[in-house]
Structures are given as C-alpha cells and as structure tokens.
Short mmCIF file of C-alpha atoms (C1' of nucleotides) in Angstrom, two decimals:
data_model
loop_
_atom_site.label_atom_id
_atom_site.label_comp_id
_atom_site.label_asym_id
_atom_site.label_seq_id
_atom_site.Cartn_x
_atom_site.Cartn_y
_atom_site.Cartn_z
CA MET T 1 0.00 0.00 0.00
CA SER T 2 2.76 2.45 0.86
CA ALA T 3 4.30 4.20 -2.13
CA GLY T 4 7.25 2.38 -3.67
CA SER T 5 10.45 3.17 -1.87
CA ALA T 6 13.62 4.22 -3.60
CA ALA T 7 15.29 2.15 -6.30
CA ASP T 8 12.82 -0.61 -7.08
CA ASP T 9 12.46 -0.05 -10.80
CA THR T 10 13.82 -3.09 -12.61
CA THR T 11 13.05 -6.03 -10.33
CA ALA T 12 9.77 -6.83 -8.65
CA ARG T 13 11.43 -9.60 -6.60
CA ALA T 14 10.50 -9.40 -2.96
CA SER T 15 13.48 -9.45 -0.68
CA LEU T 16 14.20 -12.79 0.93
CA SER T 17 12.97 -13.68 4.39
CA ARG T 18 13.11 -16.84 6.48
CA ALA T 19 9.45 -17.49 5.68
CA THR T 20 10.02 -17.10 1.95
CA VAL T 21 12.93 -19.50 2.07
CA LEU T 22 11.02 -22.12 4.07
CA ASN T 23 7.95 -21.93 1.88
CA GLN T 24 9.98 -22.32 -1.27
CA ALA T 25 11.84 -25.24 0.30
CA LEU T 26 8.55 -26.96 1.14
CA ARG T 27 7.25 -26.40 -2.39
CA MET T 28 10.43 -27.68 -3.95
CA VAL T 29 10.61 -30.81 -1.83
CA GLU T 30 7.04 -31.77 -2.63
CA GLN T 31 7.46 -31.16 -6.34
CA GLU T 32 10.83 -32.77 -6.89
CA GLY T 33 11.38 -35.09 -3.95
CA PRO T 34 13.42 -35.06 -0.74
CA ALA T 35 16.78 -35.38 -2.47
CA SER T 36 16.16 -32.23 -4.49
CA LEU T 37 16.47 -29.98 -1.45
CA THR T 38 19.97 -28.59 -1.71
CA MET T 39 21.11 -25.13 -0.75
CA ARG T 40 22.26 -24.51 -4.28
CA ARG T 41 19.02 -25.53 -5.95
CA LEU T 42 16.93 -23.75 -3.34
CA GLY T 43 18.87 -20.58 -3.98
CA ALA T 44 18.40 -20.95 -7.71
CA ALA T 45 14.66 -21.47 -7.25
CA LEU T 46 14.56 -18.17 -5.39
CA GLY T 47 16.61 -16.39 -8.03
CA VAL T 48 19.57 -15.98 -5.74
CA GLU T 49 22.97 -17.52 -5.16
CA ALA T 50 23.07 -20.37 -2.65
CA MET T 51 25.23 -18.39 -0.29
CA SER T 52 22.56 -15.76 0.19
CA LEU T 53 20.42 -18.29 2.03
CA TYR T 54 22.86 -18.37 4.91
CA TYR T 55 21.75 -14.95 5.87
CA HIS T 56 18.24 -16.25 6.66
CA VAL T 57 19.11 -19.74 7.85
CA HIS T 58 22.10 -20.85 9.91
CA ASN T 59 22.78 -23.95 7.84
CA LYS T 60 20.95 -26.82 6.20
CA ASP T 61 20.05 -28.39 9.53
CA ASP T 62 18.40 -25.17 10.59
CA LEU T 63 16.54 -25.15 7.29
CA LEU T 64 15.15 -28.60 8.07
CA ASP T 65 14.18 -27.53 11.57
CA GLY T 66 12.32 -24.62 10.05
CA LEU T 67 10.57 -26.94 7.65
CA ALA T 68 9.47 -29.16 10.53
CA GLU T 69 8.05 -26.16 12.32
CA VAL T 70 6.16 -24.90 9.29
CA MET T 71 4.51 -28.29 9.02
CA VAL T 72 3.64 -28.76 12.66
CA LYS T 73 1.86 -25.41 12.68
CA ARG T 74 -0.86 -27.13 10.69
CA LEU T 75 -1.81 -29.38 13.62
CA PRO T 76 -5.49 -28.81 14.38
CA HIS T 77 -6.34 -26.89 17.53
CA ALA T 78 -8.94 -29.16 19.04
CA ALA T 79 -11.73 -27.86 21.22
CA LEU T 80 -11.77 -29.00 24.84
CA ASP T 81 -15.45 -29.71 25.19
CA ARG T 82 -15.68 -32.86 23.08
CA PRO T 83 -15.31 -36.39 24.52
CA TRP T 84 -11.74 -37.49 25.14
CA GLU T 85 -11.92 -40.15 22.43
CA ASP T 86 -12.33 -37.41 19.86
CA GLY T 87 -9.27 -35.63 21.15
CA VAL T 88 -7.21 -38.80 21.02
CA ARG T 89 -8.28 -39.60 17.49
CA ALA T 90 -7.88 -36.03 16.30
CA PHE T 91 -4.35 -35.83 17.66
CA ALA T 92 -3.14 -38.93 15.84
CA THR T 93 -5.16 -38.24 12.71
CA GLY T 94 -3.86 -34.68 12.58
CA ILE T 95 -0.26 -35.87 12.59
CA ARG T 96 -0.94 -38.37 9.84
CA ARG T 97 -2.85 -35.79 7.80
CA ILE T 98 0.12 -33.44 7.87
CA ALA T 99 2.39 -36.28 6.81
CA LEU T 100 0.20 -37.26 3.88
CA ARG T 101 -0.23 -33.66 2.80
CA HIS T 102 3.55 -33.19 2.56
CA PRO T 103 4.90 -36.72 2.29
CA ALA T 104 8.32 -35.85 0.87
CA ALA T 105 8.93 -33.19 3.49
CA PHE T 106 7.69 -35.46 6.25
CA GLN T 107 10.16 -38.10 5.18
CA LEU T 108 12.85 -35.46 5.64
CA VAL T 109 11.82 -34.02 9.01
CA GLY T 110 9.15 -36.32 10.45
CA MET T 111 11.26 -37.51 13.37
CA ARG T 112 13.00 -34.29 14.34
CA PRO T 113 12.57 -33.27 17.93
CA LEU T 114 10.27 -30.27 18.04
CA ASP T 115 11.65 -28.10 20.75
CA THR T 116 9.19 -25.43 19.97
CA ASP T 117 6.39 -23.56 21.53
CA THR T 118 4.18 -24.41 18.59
CA VAL T 119 3.82 -28.03 19.59
CA VAL T 120 3.28 -27.47 23.28
CA ARG T 121 -0.27 -26.25 22.87
CA PRO T 122 -1.89 -29.25 21.20
CA VAL T 123 0.02 -31.56 23.53
CA ALA T 124 -1.12 -29.66 26.61
CA THR T 125 -4.68 -29.75 25.35
CA LEU T 126 -4.50 -33.51 24.91
CA LEU T 127 -2.95 -34.08 28.33
CA ILE T 128 -5.49 -31.97 30.13
CA ARG T 129 -8.37 -33.63 28.38
CA LEU T 130 -7.07 -37.05 29.38
CA GLN T 131 -6.66 -35.85 32.93
CA HIS T 132 -10.27 -34.71 32.98
CA ALA T 133 -11.27 -38.17 31.78
CA GLY T 134 -9.73 -39.57 34.94
CA LEU T 135 -6.19 -40.52 33.91
CA SER T 136 -3.27 -39.93 36.21
CA PRO T 137 -0.59 -37.56 34.93
CA GLN T 138 1.68 -40.54 34.28
CA ALA T 139 -1.01 -42.37 32.33
CA ALA T 140 -1.82 -39.26 30.31
CA VAL T 141 1.80 -38.80 29.35
CA ALA T 142 2.07 -42.46 28.39
CA ALA T 143 -0.99 -42.09 26.17
CA TYR T 144 0.47 -39.00 24.55
CA ARG T 145 3.80 -40.62 23.80
CA LEU T 146 2.02 -43.68 22.47
CA LEU T 147 -0.11 -41.59 20.14
CA ALA T 148 2.74 -39.44 18.88
CA SER T 149 5.10 -42.38 18.32
CA PHE T 150 2.43 -44.44 16.63
CA ALA T 151 1.17 -41.70 14.33
CA ARG T 152 4.62 -40.58 13.22
CA GLY T 153 5.87 -44.13 12.85
CA PHE T 154 2.81 -45.25 10.93
CA ALA T 155 2.92 -42.31 8.57
CA LEU T 156 6.64 -42.64 7.91
CA ALA T 157 6.30 -46.34 7.13
CA GLU T 158 3.28 -45.61 4.96
CA ILE T 159 5.17 -42.97 2.99
CA ALA T 160 8.26 -45.13 2.64
CA GLY T 161 6.00 -47.86 1.28
CA PHE T 162 4.81 -50.40 3.80
CA THR T 163 4.99 -53.94 2.56
CA LEU T 164 5.23 -57.38 4.01
CA ALA T 165 6.99 -59.64 1.58
CA ALA T 166 5.07 -62.60 0.34
CA PRO T 167 6.86 -65.44 2.10
CA ALA T 168 9.38 -67.06 -0.22
CA ALA T 169 8.92 -70.56 -1.56
CA ASP T 170 11.43 -72.02 0.84
CA HIS T 171 9.21 -71.28 3.82
CA PRO T 172 6.02 -73.03 2.73
CA GLY T 173 4.84 -73.53 6.30
CA VAL T 174 4.89 -69.81 6.96
CA ALA T 175 3.03 -69.00 3.75
CA GLU T 176 0.25 -71.36 4.74
CA HIS T 177 -0.23 -69.87 8.17
CA LEU T 178 -0.06 -66.35 6.81
CA ALA T 179 -2.74 -66.85 4.19
CA PRO T 180 -5.77 -65.87 6.34
CA PHE T 181 -4.11 -62.56 7.19
CA ALA T 182 -3.33 -61.60 3.61
CA PRO T 183 -6.52 -59.62 2.90
CA ALA T 184 -6.14 -57.56 6.08
CA LEU T 185 -2.46 -56.99 5.40
CA TYR T 186 -3.27 -55.39 2.09
CA ALA T 187 -6.53 -53.75 3.04
CA GLY T 188 -5.13 -50.25 2.85
CA HIS T 189 -3.54 -47.77 5.18
CA ASP T 190 -6.65 -45.82 6.13
CA ARG T 191 -8.38 -48.87 7.48
CA ALA T 192 -5.24 -50.13 9.23
CA PHE T 193 -4.70 -46.75 10.86
CA ARG T 194 -8.24 -46.54 12.16
CA ALA T 195 -8.17 -50.10 13.47
CA ALA T 196 -4.90 -49.50 15.30
CA LEU T 197 -6.28 -46.29 16.72
CA ASP T 198 -9.29 -48.22 18.00
CA ILE T 199 -6.96 -50.47 19.98
CA ILE T 200 -5.30 -47.43 21.54
CA VAL T 201 -8.63 -45.86 22.45
CA ASP T 202 -9.75 -49.12 24.05
CA GLY T 203 -6.52 -49.32 25.98
CA ILE T 204 -6.87 -45.80 27.28
CA ALA T 205 -10.52 -46.34 28.14
CA THR T 206 -9.36 -48.97 30.59
CA GLN T 207 -7.88 -46.24 32.78
CA THR T 208 -10.84 -43.95 32.52
CA THR T 209 -13.10 -43.27 35.49
CA SER T 210 -16.34 -43.17 33.54
CA ALA T 211 -18.32 -46.28 32.75
CA PRO T 212 -16.68 -48.74 30.33
CA ARG T 213 -17.23 -47.76 26.72
CA ALA T 214 -19.78 -49.56 24.64
CA ARG T 215 -17.94 -51.87 22.28
CA GLY T 216 -18.54 -53.38 18.89
CA GLY T 217 -19.95 -50.39 17.12
CA ARG T 218 -16.93 -49.64 14.98
CA ARG T 219 -16.21 -52.19 12.27
CA SER T 220 -12.45 -52.39 11.91
CA MET D 1 42.13 -74.49 7.74
CA SER D 2 42.73 -75.44 4.09
CA ALA D 3 46.25 -74.76 2.86
CA GLY D 4 46.82 -71.27 1.49
CA SER D 5 45.92 -71.06 -2.16
CA ALA D 6 48.21 -69.59 -4.79
CA ALA D 7 49.60 -66.07 -4.55
CA ASP D 8 48.67 -64.83 -1.08
CA ASP D 9 52.11 -63.96 0.19
CA THR D 10 52.15 -60.25 0.89
CA THR D 11 48.62 -59.45 2.05
CA ALA D 12 46.53 -61.33 4.58
CA ARG D 13 43.46 -59.25 3.66
CA ALA D 14 40.39 -61.41 3.14
CA SER D 15 38.69 -60.74 -0.14
CA LEU D 16 35.64 -58.50 0.08
CA SER D 17 32.15 -59.89 0.35
CA ARG D 18 28.73 -58.34 0.84
CA ALA D 19 28.76 -59.42 4.47
CA THR D 20 32.19 -57.90 5.08
CA VAL D 21 31.06 -54.63 3.55
CA LEU D 22 27.85 -54.50 5.58
CA ASN D 23 29.54 -55.34 8.85
CA GLN D 24 32.17 -52.71 8.34
CA ALA D 25 29.47 -50.20 7.43
CA LEU D 26 27.59 -50.96 10.63
CA ARG D 27 30.74 -50.63 12.70
CA MET D 28 31.68 -47.37 11.05
CA VAL D 29 28.26 -45.80 11.47
CA GLU D 30 28.13 -46.62 15.16
CA GLN D 31 31.62 -45.34 15.80
CA GLU D 32 31.54 -42.15 13.77
CA GLY D 33 27.89 -41.31 13.26
CA PRO D 34 25.35 -41.61 10.46
CA ALA D 35 26.93 -38.89 8.32
CA SER D 36 30.22 -40.74 8.23
CA LEU D 37 28.86 -43.50 6.03
CA THR D 38 30.10 -42.60 2.56
CA MET D 39 31.19 -44.98 -0.14
CA ARG D 40 34.61 -43.41 -0.18
CA ARG D 41 35.22 -43.66 3.54
CA LEU D 42 33.77 -47.14 3.72
CA GLY D 43 36.14 -48.25 0.97
CA ALA D 44 39.07 -46.69 2.77
CA ALA D 45 38.12 -48.45 6.01
CA LEU D 46 38.22 -51.73 4.11
CA GLY D 47 41.55 -50.92 2.51
CA VAL D 48 40.07 -50.59 -0.93
CA GLU D 49 39.05 -47.91 -3.39
CA ALA D 50 35.45 -46.74 -3.13
CA MET D 51 34.64 -48.06 -6.57
CA SER D 52 35.38 -51.63 -5.54
CA LEU D 53 32.32 -51.59 -3.29
CA TYR D 54 30.06 -51.41 -6.30
CA TYR D 55 30.92 -54.97 -7.06
CA HIS D 56 29.29 -56.14 -3.84
CA VAL D 57 26.54 -53.56 -3.52
CA HIS D 58 24.47 -52.01 -6.29
CA ASN D 59 24.67 -48.49 -4.92
CA LYS D 60 24.40 -46.64 -1.64
CA ASP D 61 20.69 -47.31 -1.35
CA ASP D 62 21.34 -51.01 -1.63
CA LEU D 63 23.99 -50.65 1.05
CA LEU D 64 21.40 -49.12 3.38
CA ASP D 65 18.91 -51.87 2.58
CA GLY D 66 21.56 -54.40 3.47
CA LEU D 67 22.23 -52.60 6.72
CA ALA D 68 18.54 -52.70 7.59
CA GLU D 69 18.48 -56.41 6.96
CA VAL D 70 21.54 -57.11 9.07
CA MET D 71 19.86 -55.33 11.94
CA VAL D 72 16.45 -56.95 11.65
CA LYS D 73 18.05 -60.39 11.76
CA ARG D 74 18.61 -59.71 15.45
CA LEU D 75 14.87 -59.73 16.19
CA PRO D 76 14.18 -62.38 18.81
CA HIS D 77 12.45 -65.57 17.68
CA ALA D 78 9.77 -65.85 20.30
CA ALA D 79 8.38 -69.18 21.41
CA LEU D 80 4.74 -69.84 20.65
CA ASP D 81 3.75 -71.40 23.95
CA ARG D 82 3.88 -68.32 26.15
CA PRO D 83 0.83 -66.07 26.79
CA TRP D 84 0.03 -63.63 24.00
CA GLU D 85 0.93 -60.61 26.16
CA ASP D 86 4.51 -61.82 26.28
CA GLY D 87 4.61 -62.08 22.52
CA VAL D 88 3.23 -58.58 22.11
CA ARG D 89 5.69 -57.08 24.54
CA ALA D 90 8.61 -59.05 23.16
CA PHE D 91 7.87 -57.90 19.60
CA ALA D 92 7.88 -54.21 20.47
CA THR D 93 10.71 -54.49 22.96
CA GLY D 94 12.80 -56.42 20.45
CA ILE D 95 12.47 -53.65 17.88
CA ARG D 96 13.44 -51.01 20.40
CA ARG D 97 16.34 -53.09 21.67
CA ILE D 98 17.77 -53.34 18.16
CA ALA D 99 17.37 -49.58 17.75
CA LEU D 100 19.15 -48.81 21.00
CA ARG D 101 21.92 -51.28 20.26
CA HIS D 102 22.68 -49.53 16.95
CA PRO D 103 21.18 -46.07 17.33
CA ALA D 104 23.12 -44.36 14.56
CA ALA D 105 22.34 -47.09 12.06
CA PHE D 106 18.70 -47.18 13.10
CA GLN D 107 18.44 -43.48 12.46
CA LEU D 108 19.66 -44.21 8.94
CA VAL D 109 17.48 -47.21 8.08
CA GLY D 110 14.82 -47.48 10.80
CA MET D 111 11.91 -46.71 8.52
CA ARG D 112 12.93 -48.59 5.39
CA PRO D 113 10.39 -51.06 4.13
CA LEU D 114 11.69 -54.55 4.82
CA ASP D 115 10.65 -56.56 1.82
CA THR D 116 12.49 -59.53 3.09
CA ASP D 117 11.92 -63.05 4.16
CA THR D 118 13.77 -62.34 7.38
CA VAL D 119 11.00 -60.25 8.82
CA VAL D 120 8.12 -62.46 7.81
CA ARG D 121 8.80 -65.10 10.44
CA PRO D 122 8.51 -62.99 13.61
CA VAL D 123 5.49 -61.22 12.16
CA ALA D 124 3.80 -64.47 11.30
CA THR D 125 4.50 -65.78 14.79
CA LEU D 126 2.92 -62.70 16.31
CA LEU D 127 -0.14 -62.84 14.07
CA ILE D 128 -0.77 -66.50 14.76
CA ARG D 129 -0.39 -66.05 18.47
CA LEU D 130 -2.92 -63.23 18.44
CA GLN D 131 -5.27 -65.36 16.39
CA HIS D 132 -5.03 -68.13 18.98
CA ALA D 133 -5.90 -65.58 21.63
CA GLY D 134 -9.19 -65.01 19.84
CA LEU D 135 -8.50 -62.04 17.59
CA SER D 136 -9.92 -61.88 14.10
CA PRO D 137 -7.35 -61.71 11.29
CA GLN D 138 -8.16 -58.03 10.81
CA ALA D 139 -7.71 -57.29 14.50
CA ALA D 140 -4.44 -59.22 14.59
CA VAL D 141 -3.08 -57.25 11.65
CA ALA D 142 -4.17 -53.99 13.25
CA ALA D 143 -2.34 -54.95 16.44
CA TYR D 144 0.78 -55.85 14.49
CA ARG D 145 0.84 -52.57 12.60
CA LEU D 146 0.21 -50.68 15.80
CA LEU D 147 3.10 -52.41 17.54
CA ALA D 148 5.53 -51.99 14.66
CA SER D 149 4.65 -48.34 14.08
CA PHE D 150 4.78 -47.51 17.76
CA ALA D 151 8.07 -49.26 18.48
CA ARG D 152 9.87 -47.84 15.46
CA GLY D 153 8.42 -44.37 15.99
CA PHE D 154 9.21 -44.36 19.69
CA ALA D 155 12.78 -45.54 19.18
CA LEU D 156 13.46 -43.06 16.39
CA ALA D 157 12.14 -40.17 18.46
CA GLU D 158 14.11 -41.39 21.45
CA ILE D 159 17.32 -41.56 19.42
CA ALA D 160 16.75 -38.20 17.81
CA GLY D 161 16.28 -36.78 21.29
CA PHE D 162 12.71 -36.54 22.48
CA THR D 163 11.92 -33.30 24.22
CA LEU D 164 8.92 -31.20 24.93
CA ALA D 165 9.93 -27.59 25.17
CA ALA D 166 9.25 -25.88 28.43
CA PRO D 167 6.41 -23.55 27.49
CA ALA D 168 7.72 -20.07 26.84
CA ALA D 169 6.97 -17.16 29.10
CA ASP D 170 4.38 -15.75 26.71
CA HIS D 171 2.08 -18.70 27.33
CA PRO D 172 1.80 -18.58 31.10
CA GLY D 173 -1.57 -20.30 31.11
CA VAL D 174 -0.17 -23.32 29.34
CA ALA D 175 2.80 -23.60 31.65
CA GLU D 176 0.51 -23.69 34.64
CA HIS D 177 -1.66 -26.46 33.28
CA LEU D 178 1.35 -28.44 32.15
CA ALA D 179 3.09 -28.39 35.52
CA PRO D 180 1.54 -31.58 36.96
CA PHE D 181 2.70 -33.53 33.89
CA ALA D 182 6.30 -32.37 34.05
CA PRO D 183 7.67 -35.23 36.20
CA ALA D 184 6.10 -37.87 33.97
CA LEU D 185 7.29 -36.09 30.83
CA TYR D 186 10.87 -36.37 31.97
CA ALA D 187 10.65 -39.70 33.77
CA GLY D 188 12.75 -41.48 31.18
CA HIS D 189 12.23 -43.47 28.03
CA ASP D 190 12.17 -46.95 29.56
CA ARG D 191 9.30 -46.11 31.82
CA ALA D 192 7.42 -44.27 29.09
CA PHE D 193 7.86 -47.15 26.69
CA ARG D 194 6.57 -49.71 29.17
CA ALA D 195 3.60 -47.55 30.12
CA ALA D 196 2.64 -47.03 26.48
CA LEU D 197 3.01 -50.74 25.85
CA ASP D 198 0.65 -51.40 28.77
CA ILE D 199 -2.00 -49.32 27.04
CA ILE D 200 -1.58 -51.34 23.86
CA VAL D 201 -1.82 -54.64 25.73
CA ASP D 202 -4.97 -53.46 27.47
CA GLY D 203 -6.44 -52.40 24.14
CA ILE D 204 -5.73 -55.74 22.56
CA ALA D 205 -7.05 -57.61 25.59
CA THR D 206 -10.40 -56.05 24.86
CA GLN D 207 -10.70 -58.19 21.72
CA THR D 208 -9.53 -61.35 23.38
CA THR D 209 -11.90 -64.26 23.98
CA SER D 210 -10.49 -65.23 27.37
CA ALA D 211 -11.64 -63.61 30.60
CA PRO D 212 -10.74 -59.94 31.03
CA ARG D 213 -7.21 -59.49 32.31
CA ALA D 214 -6.61 -58.62 35.91
CA ARG D 215 -5.63 -54.98 36.09
CA GLY D 216 -3.57 -52.80 38.37
CA GLY D 217 -0.65 -55.11 38.95
CA ARG D 218 1.80 -53.19 36.80
CA ARG D 219 2.73 -49.78 38.08
CA SER D 220 3.22 -47.53 35.09
"C1'" DA Y 1 22.09 -5.23 5.79
"C1'" DC Y 2 22.07 -8.16 2.25
"C1'" DC Y 3 24.08 -10.54 -1.66
"C1'" DT Y 4 28.02 -12.54 -4.65
"C1'" DG Y 5 32.44 -15.11 -6.66
"C1'" DA Y 6 35.74 -17.95 -5.95
"C1'" DA Y 7 37.45 -21.49 -3.45
"C1'" DC Y 8 37.82 -25.76 -0.18
"C1'" DA Y 9 36.94 -30.19 0.95
"C1'" DC Y 10 34.07 -33.23 -0.01
"C1'" DC Y 11 30.03 -36.46 -2.36
"C1'" DG Y 12 27.90 -40.89 -5.58
"C1'" DT Y 13 28.55 -43.00 -9.77
"C1'" DT Y 14 30.27 -44.26 -14.73
"C1'" DC Y 15 33.50 -46.04 -17.54
"C1'" DA Y 16 37.47 -47.76 -19.66
"C1'" DA Y 17 41.32 -50.11 -18.18
"C1'" DG Y 18 44.17 -53.23 -15.63
"C1'" DT Y 19 45.19 -58.25 -13.51
"C1'" DA V 1 36.03 -62.05 -11.33
"C1'" DC V 2 37.55 -58.45 -8.90
"C1'" DC V 3 39.79 -54.00 -8.36
"C1'" DT V 4 41.60 -49.24 -9.90
"C1'" DG V 5 42.33 -44.17 -11.94
"C1'" DA V 6 40.50 -40.61 -13.79
"C1'" DA V 7 36.66 -38.08 -14.64
"C1'" DC V 8 31.74 -36.02 -14.28
"C1'" DA V 9 28.41 -33.64 -12.09
"C1'" DC V 10 27.38 -32.48 -8.09
"C1'" DC V 11 27.38 -31.20 -2.56
"C1'" DG V 12 27.61 -27.70 2.16
"C1'" DT V 13 30.10 -24.06 3.85
"C1'" DT V 14 33.83 -20.20 4.52
"C1'" DC V 15 35.52 -15.98 3.46
"C1'" DA V 16 36.71 -11.75 1.51
"C1'" DA V 17 34.56 -8.60 -1.28
"C1'" DG V 18 31.03 -5.84 -3.29
"C1'" DT V 19 26.73 -2.44 -2.82
#
DNA sequence: ACCTGAACACCGTTCAAGT
DNA sequence: ACCTGAACACCGTTCAAGT
C-alpha cells in the first residue's frame, strides 16, 4: 500500500525472508522429492545464489528444523469440550494428515525433535483432556507418547512404502499360516490406521473413570 | 584351515564380500555417526578404493537396505507357547532393543520397508499367536501394525532426542496447566515405553476371547 | 544489511582399463 | 572375477569482497 520506496524499478522480486525461504523449500521438496532440497538448488529457485540463504538460515540443519516447524503449525487446535476419544483420534489423525499432505517433506523431518512452543499447545490440550477423563498424569503422558510415536511411525512407514513380503517358496509352512491374514495386510492404510487407533482408544478407556465404553460399534 | 591357495604372500586381507562390507558399514556408522557413512570412507576403512564396493553392492541405497536387513536379523524368535501378552511385549521391545543397540544405524534405516523373508517369520508368529488368543485376522493385523509403528516411531524419536519444550513465558496459562505432567514427561524413556506398551496390551485384551485381564498389577 | 564469486573439501557413480 | 584411476556432475560451507 505504501508508495514504492527508492530504487525498485527493474526487479519486482521481494526481498528474501526466512518465511520465503522455508515456503519455497517446502514447495520444492514436494514437487521434486526429498533429495532435491539442496542449498544450491533452493537458492536458484529463489533467483539468488546459494550463499545468500545463509543470511536467513544458519545452515541446512536449521533449514530442516524450520521446515518441521512450518509443518507442525498445521496441527489442528482441538476444542476441549468434546469427549476425550475425539481428542485422542484427532491428535493422531492430525499428525498423519500433515504427513500425507507433505509426504516428501515429512520423510525429511518427520522424526525431528520439536523443541518449539508451537507443539506445546496441542500436547497440553490432549494431556489436560485425558486428565479430565480420569487418567493420572503418568497415564496421560504415556498415552500422549504412544499416540505421537504411533502416528509418526505409521505415517513414515506408509510414505516409505509399507509392505510385508510374500513369504518365499522355501518357507512353505509360513506361507500357509499367513494366508488368512493376507486380505487384512493389504486392506489399505486408512483402514489399518483406524483399526490400530481403536486399539489405543480401548486401551486408554481402561484407565478412565467413567463407565466402560460400549464396544462393537466400529467395524475395523 | 585349508592350505593357502596360490599367490597370497604379501597381504593377509580377506577378499571383500557383501557381508564384510555391511559389517564394516555398521561398525563405522556406530563409531563415527550416520553422516560418516560414505562410499569413499567405507572403501578406505576396508583398505580398498570406493569403486570396488560397487561390485558387492548395487549403490548406496542397496547398502542401506543391506544394513537394515543385518539389523532386523537380530529380532528375537519368540516361542509360541507363552501367553500372547509376552509375545506382544517381546515384539515391540525387540524392535526397540535393536534400535538402541545400533542407534546411529537405526536413524539411517529405521523406517525402510523390509521386503524380506527375514522379517516375515517374527510377524507371522505374532499374528498366529494373536489369532489363537481369539482375535480376528483383521484385528491381529491392526495390532501388528500398531506395535511396529509404535516401536519404530518411539525408538526413532528417542534416538533423535525426544523433548517437549518448556512452554515459553508468553504462554503462562499453558505452563501452569502443564506443571503436573512435568515429572512424567521427563521420567525417562524406559518407563514411558513400558507404560505405552501397557495401554496397547490393554487395548488388545479387549478383543480377546479369554476372561478380562486382571488390572492394576503393573505400576506404570 | 544483504548478496556474490571464488574457493575448499568433499560427495555418488560411470567407464574404460588393468590383472 | 575383482579392483583401480581418472573423470563427471554435483554437494555444504567459509571468506573476503562488493553495494
């Protein structure tokens, strides 16, 4: 809105900022794969020499940390007034949704420790909700670490391409025993994720003060 | 034992093999960190030019696949006659034990898809045991994927350095609510892993045909 | 304050060549 | 069959220099 400042005649290029760099990095990774993210190529994509990036980012590791933070900001801020099961499912599903929205980037940064204020809010919300449901602080933390580990692990394996090899011909006994499980093993990630999440919810429900949950409604 | 064959006077170096290469790679990674694993340095460590490795390994990706396989071979072969809870705990604990025994290597290959015969046996054992406990094939597969995702995710986060940032000063409300959870959040990975595993076991028990498990014995 | 050029010490991989 | 030398097309990062 303000009138153009001095000396911006030839180039309309906005000056670089950390946000610009991170956003371009995210775009590049998703379009051309995890291996494409190099300082040199990222600079080129921004119309700048690679070395200019070091003014906005300490080094490549810091770039990846920034990428992780950009992604985790998309975690849904759940409301506190819904039943705890919803919170539990939303937490895990939110992590997986982020991963599937930016699979290449998640492969790059999905297991980085997030020492950031951004992540503390959804975690605190989850913990408090579990506490209100009757869990001890220790049990709530266990549930949180279970959910986070499971969701990140599941999504990373899914992105990397989960497979269970068809048992080779030299283990005929195994192949036989494995046959009844084959359909479920290849039933798809969405279904597998929901079914695993059901087990977690049932496990947590065990430590809840309210009456035992009705079972059998959800077909897994 | 056999008499030395022709022309091995000067050098006692054993000829390279895939196994030699992989073992040296594993040793090198654990001693000098994940970033130290380069074809050139690995060759040097074996007293050979980097290019010689390509005779025993297709490329670096194949090297990493081989590393993953070497590690997964250490998964315990559980007996089938113990209660299903033991099998469930042993499966997850075995994965984490491997990860903690070779943390640097696990960071490198911990989420690779294992399209190998090696991994099919412990998985089949787990699935069959769960089936005997009364789980449907779908439920057994869900439990397996939950356990594998959780254990790998937990171990990777643990190795990368799990932390939850102390909430910054500009979120005083959050810090207050989070205070009761602080001890549990920093109680250590062993305890957190066991407590999370307890939740999973309880969740699976829900789908078991036998009488409901006695609860409260295990202090988490 | 922000960006560049040139340089340093590396990478994975190919390919023709040696034995 | 197994290993090498030289080369190609890259990396991340430093540093002095430009504006």
